């Protein structure tokens, strides 16, 4: 039942719509209708009915033209776009677009790929038939503008091509599944572009191609519609939150534009580049009422062409001005979103010589019409938002669609009137990218040939390949000049061996290669105090691959050939004999090899050894009795090299079987652990996927599993993990049913609310005590510490240290640990916030005195700071020396401290520091680090012991966004050696 104020508001809205003539929108004649074209009155009436305030629409969208042959969205939806209670599945959205294509020569629909779960992704191209029919020829011209090498950088030829060509503007919707309005807005937008004969729309159709992917995250869209259907079927109950969006990750699907691990990212980029588009415009929902974050805030990404910044300002401020002319409140373009990270989907365009754009439109997370109460920050008037949102608003999905369509139509109109300008910019940006060595540099990045890192190198090259970056291979050695390691050092000569990979910067997509391979620095005093995402991401560091940035242009004259497939670099098997040795140099695929060849007899060398003029590190695999074809195929597929030996080397070793693995998740969030699932699936490592509720019910986890992985949940507390969601409301099912056919395929539960509970905690403790390995990370590491699963470990105080997704330098403290097998002394890690650990040989309890150094500094007395004060009148006896531990060390205990002390941890159960941060001077590699002294040299990876088993604690996230390939082996080494991690 409606509240009285809501009824009154609805009546006022209808009266204002009836009056209509006084609305300031009528003053803008640039978007006049075609007076002779009939209106679909029934559809138009519904638009007015569902728009909650006349200020929330515009003359662009407050009507719908009629067509005798082309169906409106109501044909599929049963009502207008944005109608309450109507949220279509992706299949229904596609059905409508294909109806348009079947009835209008101005629309063509293409399949652009599949999701991880096999659902289709589409793109619809809309323009006059003459443009669509000549799209292939137009694409060929745009390809030449996008790669000026093909026309020898001839500006006069480029002008001819620009005059003959029309641009492509690519719009994508609903990458974030709870942001539900874009598909229906794009359905109606497509109809308007295909049917409306308003002069400005006819001009758009005849001067550009509009490309639309209405649903980017199709797996999540269908699950979101299921949730909404459940909500409508249970109107008086709380509904489940959308726990799974895509198959692996949720919100982070819009952080995948660097490593490009997800199908949706690859499909969108391939579509964007195959059409040689100029703009990628991604539609989101969050702040009121429409934030065109094209302008955003600083710092801007340091690798984009300066022209792009000008285009952002031009398009963003023009869009706001147009919306203001319609009298629509709450439209702005400057905000606190920094445009630093290249990880967002829209940034695929920015890094490939196009224009990246993004709208945030107000939404309700469904098709309900809701009263919304804004915060003062949201409705305040600022210099960049002179017409702010209303503080209290009745908001509908139709309002959302009105804003989104109005903004898109007005910006498409502006773009269509300046196509020559934007095509010229496209050419200039592509030209500058291809001439980068002669303009600002560098000339190239070189990845030296190094067998120890080849498998990780190949993973890095695959990322560049997915970004459509050209790769070259040195055919012979090349010598060039490199700068000194420090600013004051003299330049030095370096010779790169044949087989080294060269990423030339004289190519069209040099900017994305430069952005990913270079280093990043975010100043501690930067005016932007709230970075929106990670501040550092240098892939050479995160993949643990040595890459040289070469400014010297002589590298471009070296003899090199095109590298067509990075896997050509490895996969070799040499030597003779029944034993195959595979060196461990931190490759992420050794564990994959063990599962691939699970029937073979495999041992792990516990010490390094040399044989056949080759060095093999501790942790190398020794495989016995495998046929050449089987091992060669496996080595090639996994980018490994093997050497046949006549006999097993005389080195300590232990057999390895395929560990039984469980990946455990909560029902609170699944995004961050989803990156771990992705990594395991991509590596071909099998696992059971269980929830904390499963662990609570199963009382003998050790009988079923050797390793349990409790990956990060994402900013939750120990109590959250234990308690789950409050149980004072109705059960929240996540399972397949007639109204929710897309739920429950990844995991299911009758009720999402229960957490791990104390039964589950007991079962985890028993699992470890009985010899299991529990791997934890970030918030789950804190959970393990706070629940007593990691005796002697505590969270180190970060003080005033400031870290925001930064790449930090770490050093191995326990090189002999199986977890460290194959690694060199140092390892870059990404740190979300500087999390680190302290270790102790005692168990501290709240309220009890912790054993600490009694003298942080020497007391007042005689002598210098290095001397000891001595009492007078007697001879001073020797005191027990006080040995100050290093930051990563536990304090040593003397006899007095251990005397009858039940809190002292036995020597064999004391925590072991595997990896620690370096000192403050060398700690920062990439991104932001301010006041790092409080975390410098602290432990970042610790192996704790409980009973017969171990709890591995990560302060960094070693498996993150497909970007931390260099850290994967920390986890995989631990799994391979799960039963050999005791002290």
Short mmCIF file of C-alpha atoms in Angstrom, two decimals, residues 639-832:
data_model
loop_
_atom_site.label_atom_id
_atom_site.label_comp_id
_atom_site.label_asym_id
_atom_site.label_seq_id
_atom_site.Cartn_x
_atom_site.Cartn_y
_atom_site.Cartn_z
CA UNK A 639 55.67 -24.42 -20.64
CA UNK A 640 58.28 -26.53 -18.85
CA UNK A 641 61.59 -28.13 -19.80
CA UNK A 642 62.83 -31.54 -18.80
CA UNK A 643 66.11 -33.41 -18.84
CA UNK A 644 66.37 -37.20 -19.02
CA UNK A 645 68.87 -38.77 -16.61
CA UNK A 646 70.33 -42.24 -16.51
CA UNK A 647 69.48 -42.66 -12.82
CA UNK A 648 68.02 -40.81 -9.88
CA UNK A 649 70.53 -38.24 -8.54
CA UNK A 650 72.06 -38.89 -5.15
CA UNK A 651 70.07 -36.26 -3.31
CA UNK A 652 67.54 -36.45 -0.45
CA UNK A 653 64.02 -36.60 -1.81
CA UNK A 654 60.51 -37.55 -0.87
CA UNK A 655 57.68 -39.02 -2.91
CA UNK A 656 54.76 -36.85 -3.89
CA UNK A 657 51.19 -37.88 -4.55
CA UNK A 658 48.35 -35.69 -5.77
CA UNK A 659 47.11 -33.85 -2.68
CA UNK A 660 43.37 -33.81 -2.01
CA UNK A 661 42.38 -30.15 -1.96
CA UNK A 662 39.34 -28.26 -0.71
CA UNK A 663 38.74 -24.59 -1.39
CA UNK A 664 36.48 -23.27 1.34
CA UNK A 665 34.29 -20.18 0.95
CA UNK A 666 31.87 -18.28 3.13
CA UNK A 667 28.36 -17.17 2.21
CA UNK A 668 29.38 -13.57 2.91
CA UNK A 669 31.39 -12.88 -0.26
CA UNK A 670 33.09 -14.95 -2.94
CA UNK A 671 34.92 -12.44 -5.11
CA UNK A 672 38.48 -12.57 -3.84
CA UNK A 673 38.52 -16.33 -3.42
CA UNK A 674 37.17 -16.51 -6.96
CA UNK A 675 40.57 -15.47 -8.31
CA UNK A 676 42.01 -18.51 -6.52
CA UNK A 677 39.42 -20.79 -8.11
CA UNK A 678 40.25 -19.30 -11.49
CA UNK A 679 43.98 -19.94 -10.99
CA UNK A 680 43.40 -23.55 -9.95
CA UNK A 681 41.02 -24.23 -12.84
CA UNK A 682 43.38 -22.59 -15.34
CA UNK A 683 46.24 -24.72 -14.00
CA UNK A 684 44.20 -27.94 -14.18
CA UNK A 685 44.42 -28.51 -10.42
CA UNK A 686 41.30 -30.33 -9.14
CA UNK A 687 39.64 -29.32 -5.89
CA UNK A 688 36.41 -29.69 -3.97
CA UNK A 689 34.55 -26.44 -3.51
CA UNK A 690 32.94 -26.37 -0.08
CA UNK A 691 31.45 -23.72 2.18
CA UNK A 692 32.06 -22.95 5.83
CA UNK A 693 28.67 -24.56 6.43
CA UNK A 694 30.02 -27.81 4.97
CA UNK A 695 33.04 -27.62 7.26
CA UNK A 696 30.73 -27.10 10.22
CA UNK A 697 28.80 -30.27 9.40
CA UNK A 698 31.73 -32.56 8.51
CA UNK A 699 33.55 -33.77 11.60
CA UNK A 700 36.50 -35.53 9.95
CA UNK A 701 37.87 -33.18 7.31
CA UNK A 702 41.31 -34.79 7.46
CA UNK A 703 39.94 -38.10 6.20
CA UNK A 704 38.87 -36.37 3.01
CA UNK A 705 41.46 -33.61 2.45
CA UNK A 706 45.19 -33.02 2.73
CA UNK A 707 45.01 -29.29 2.04
CA UNK A 708 42.28 -26.78 2.78
CA UNK A 709 42.45 -23.33 1.25
CA UNK A 710 40.61 -20.53 2.98
CA UNK A 711 41.24 -17.72 0.52
CA UNK A 712 40.45 -14.08 1.37
CA UNK A 713 36.79 -13.24 1.90
CA UNK A 714 37.17 -9.48 1.58
CA UNK A 715 37.18 -7.12 4.56
CA UNK A 716 35.37 -9.36 7.03
CA UNK A 717 36.07 -9.98 10.70
CA UNK A 718 36.58 -13.19 12.61
CA UNK A 719 33.13 -12.82 14.12
CA UNK A 720 31.65 -12.41 10.64
CA UNK A 721 33.20 -15.69 9.56
CA UNK A 722 32.03 -17.50 12.68
CA UNK A 723 28.55 -16.02 12.93
CA UNK A 724 27.64 -15.47 9.29
CA UNK A 725 24.64 -13.26 8.67
CA UNK A 726 22.16 -12.35 11.43
CA UNK A 727 19.49 -15.01 11.86
CA UNK A 728 16.67 -12.74 12.99
CA UNK A 729 15.15 -12.60 9.51
CA UNK A 730 13.90 -15.26 7.12
CA UNK A 731 16.14 -17.94 5.59
CA UNK A 732 18.05 -16.83 2.48
CA UNK A 733 18.25 -19.72 0.00
CA UNK A 734 20.84 -19.96 -2.73
CA UNK A 735 19.72 -22.94 -4.73
CA UNK A 736 18.11 -23.95 -7.97
CA UNK A 737 14.33 -23.79 -8.16
CA UNK A 738 11.57 -23.10 -10.66
CA UNK A 739 11.94 -19.34 -10.14
CA UNK A 740 15.73 -19.38 -9.65
CA UNK A 741 17.01 -21.79 -12.32
CA UNK A 742 20.45 -20.12 -12.48
CA UNK A 743 21.33 -20.31 -8.79
CA UNK A 744 23.15 -23.16 -7.09
CA UNK A 745 25.34 -24.29 -9.98
CA UNK A 746 28.63 -23.28 -8.31
CA UNK A 747 27.52 -24.11 -4.77
CA UNK A 748 24.18 -24.13 -3.02
CA UNK A 749 22.60 -23.82 0.40
CA UNK A 750 19.12 -23.73 1.84
CA UNK A 751 20.09 -20.72 3.93
CA UNK A 752 23.04 -18.36 3.42
CA UNK A 753 22.91 -17.02 6.96
CA UNK A 754 24.83 -19.58 9.09
CA UNK A 755 28.56 -19.09 9.30
CA UNK A 756 31.37 -21.45 10.23
CA UNK A 757 30.32 -21.53 13.86
CA UNK A 758 32.29 -23.06 16.69
CA UNK A 759 31.66 -26.59 15.43
CA UNK A 760 33.28 -25.64 12.16
CA UNK A 761 36.18 -23.99 13.98
CA UNK A 762 36.68 -27.20 15.98
CA UNK A 763 36.69 -29.23 12.79
CA UNK A 764 39.28 -26.94 11.22
CA UNK A 765 41.45 -27.22 14.30
CA UNK A 766 41.21 -31.01 14.27
CA UNK A 767 42.03 -31.04 10.55
CA UNK A 768 45.29 -29.21 11.18
CA UNK A 769 46.18 -31.11 14.35
CA UNK A 770 45.78 -34.38 12.45
CA UNK A 771 48.35 -33.30 9.84
CA UNK A 772 46.43 -31.16 7.38
CA UNK A 773 47.65 -27.94 5.78
CA UNK A 774 45.36 -24.91 6.07
CA UNK A 775 46.28 -22.02 3.75
CA UNK A 776 44.96 -18.60 4.77
CA UNK A 777 45.36 -15.10 3.41
CA UNK A 778 44.67 -11.55 4.61
CA UNK A 779 41.35 -11.57 6.52
CA UNK A 780 41.31 -15.36 6.81
CA UNK A 781 44.87 -15.24 8.14
CA UNK A 782 43.66 -12.82 10.78
CA UNK A 783 40.81 -15.24 11.50
CA UNK A 784 43.31 -18.09 11.98
CA UNK A 785 45.39 -15.98 14.35
CA UNK A 786 42.46 -14.73 16.42
CA UNK A 787 40.94 -18.19 16.81
CA UNK A 788 44.16 -19.83 18.00
CA UNK A 789 44.97 -21.80 14.87
CA UNK A 790 48.35 -20.08 14.48
CA UNK A 791 50.10 -20.13 17.88
CA UNK A 792 52.77 -17.49 18.30
CA UNK A 793 51.62 -15.27 15.43
CA UNK A 794 49.96 -11.86 15.73
CA UNK A 795 49.09 -9.04 13.36
CA UNK A 796 51.81 -6.40 13.27
CA UNK A 797 50.68 -2.87 14.00
CA UNK A 798 50.89 -0.80 10.83
CA UNK A 799 51.18 2.49 12.66
CA UNK A 800 50.89 5.37 10.22
CA UNK A 801 52.16 3.36 7.24
CA UNK A 802 50.08 3.94 4.12
CA UNK A 803 49.87 1.27 1.46
CA UNK A 804 47.14 1.04 -1.20
CA UNK A 805 47.50 -1.90 -3.53
CA UNK A 806 51.26 -1.40 -3.76
CA UNK A 807 54.02 -3.71 -4.97
CA UNK A 808 56.51 -4.16 -2.15
CA UNK A 809 59.90 -5.83 -1.94
CA UNK A 810 60.21 -8.97 0.15
CA UNK A 811 63.09 -11.27 1.01
CA UNK A 812 63.07 -14.97 1.90
CA UNK A 813 64.01 -15.63 5.48
CA UNK A 814 63.68 -19.43 5.34
CA UNK A 815 65.30 -20.32 2.02
CA UNK A 816 65.39 -24.00 2.99
CA UNK A 817 61.63 -24.23 3.50
CA UNK A 818 59.78 -26.20 0.80
CA UNK A 819 57.51 -23.17 0.44
CA UNK A 820 60.50 -21.21 -0.86
CA UNK A 821 61.71 -23.91 -3.25
CA UNK A 822 62.88 -22.51 -6.58
CA UNK A 823 62.94 -18.86 -5.61
CA UNK A 824 65.82 -16.40 -5.53
CA UNK A 825 66.50 -14.24 -2.49
CA UNK A 826 63.92 -11.53 -3.22
CA UNK A 827 60.31 -11.63 -4.34
CA UNK A 828 57.96 -8.73 -5.18
CA UNK A 829 54.51 -9.02 -3.59
CA UNK A 830 51.36 -6.97 -3.89
CA UNK A 831 50.07 -5.66 -0.59
CA UNK A 832 46.56 -4.32 -0.16
#
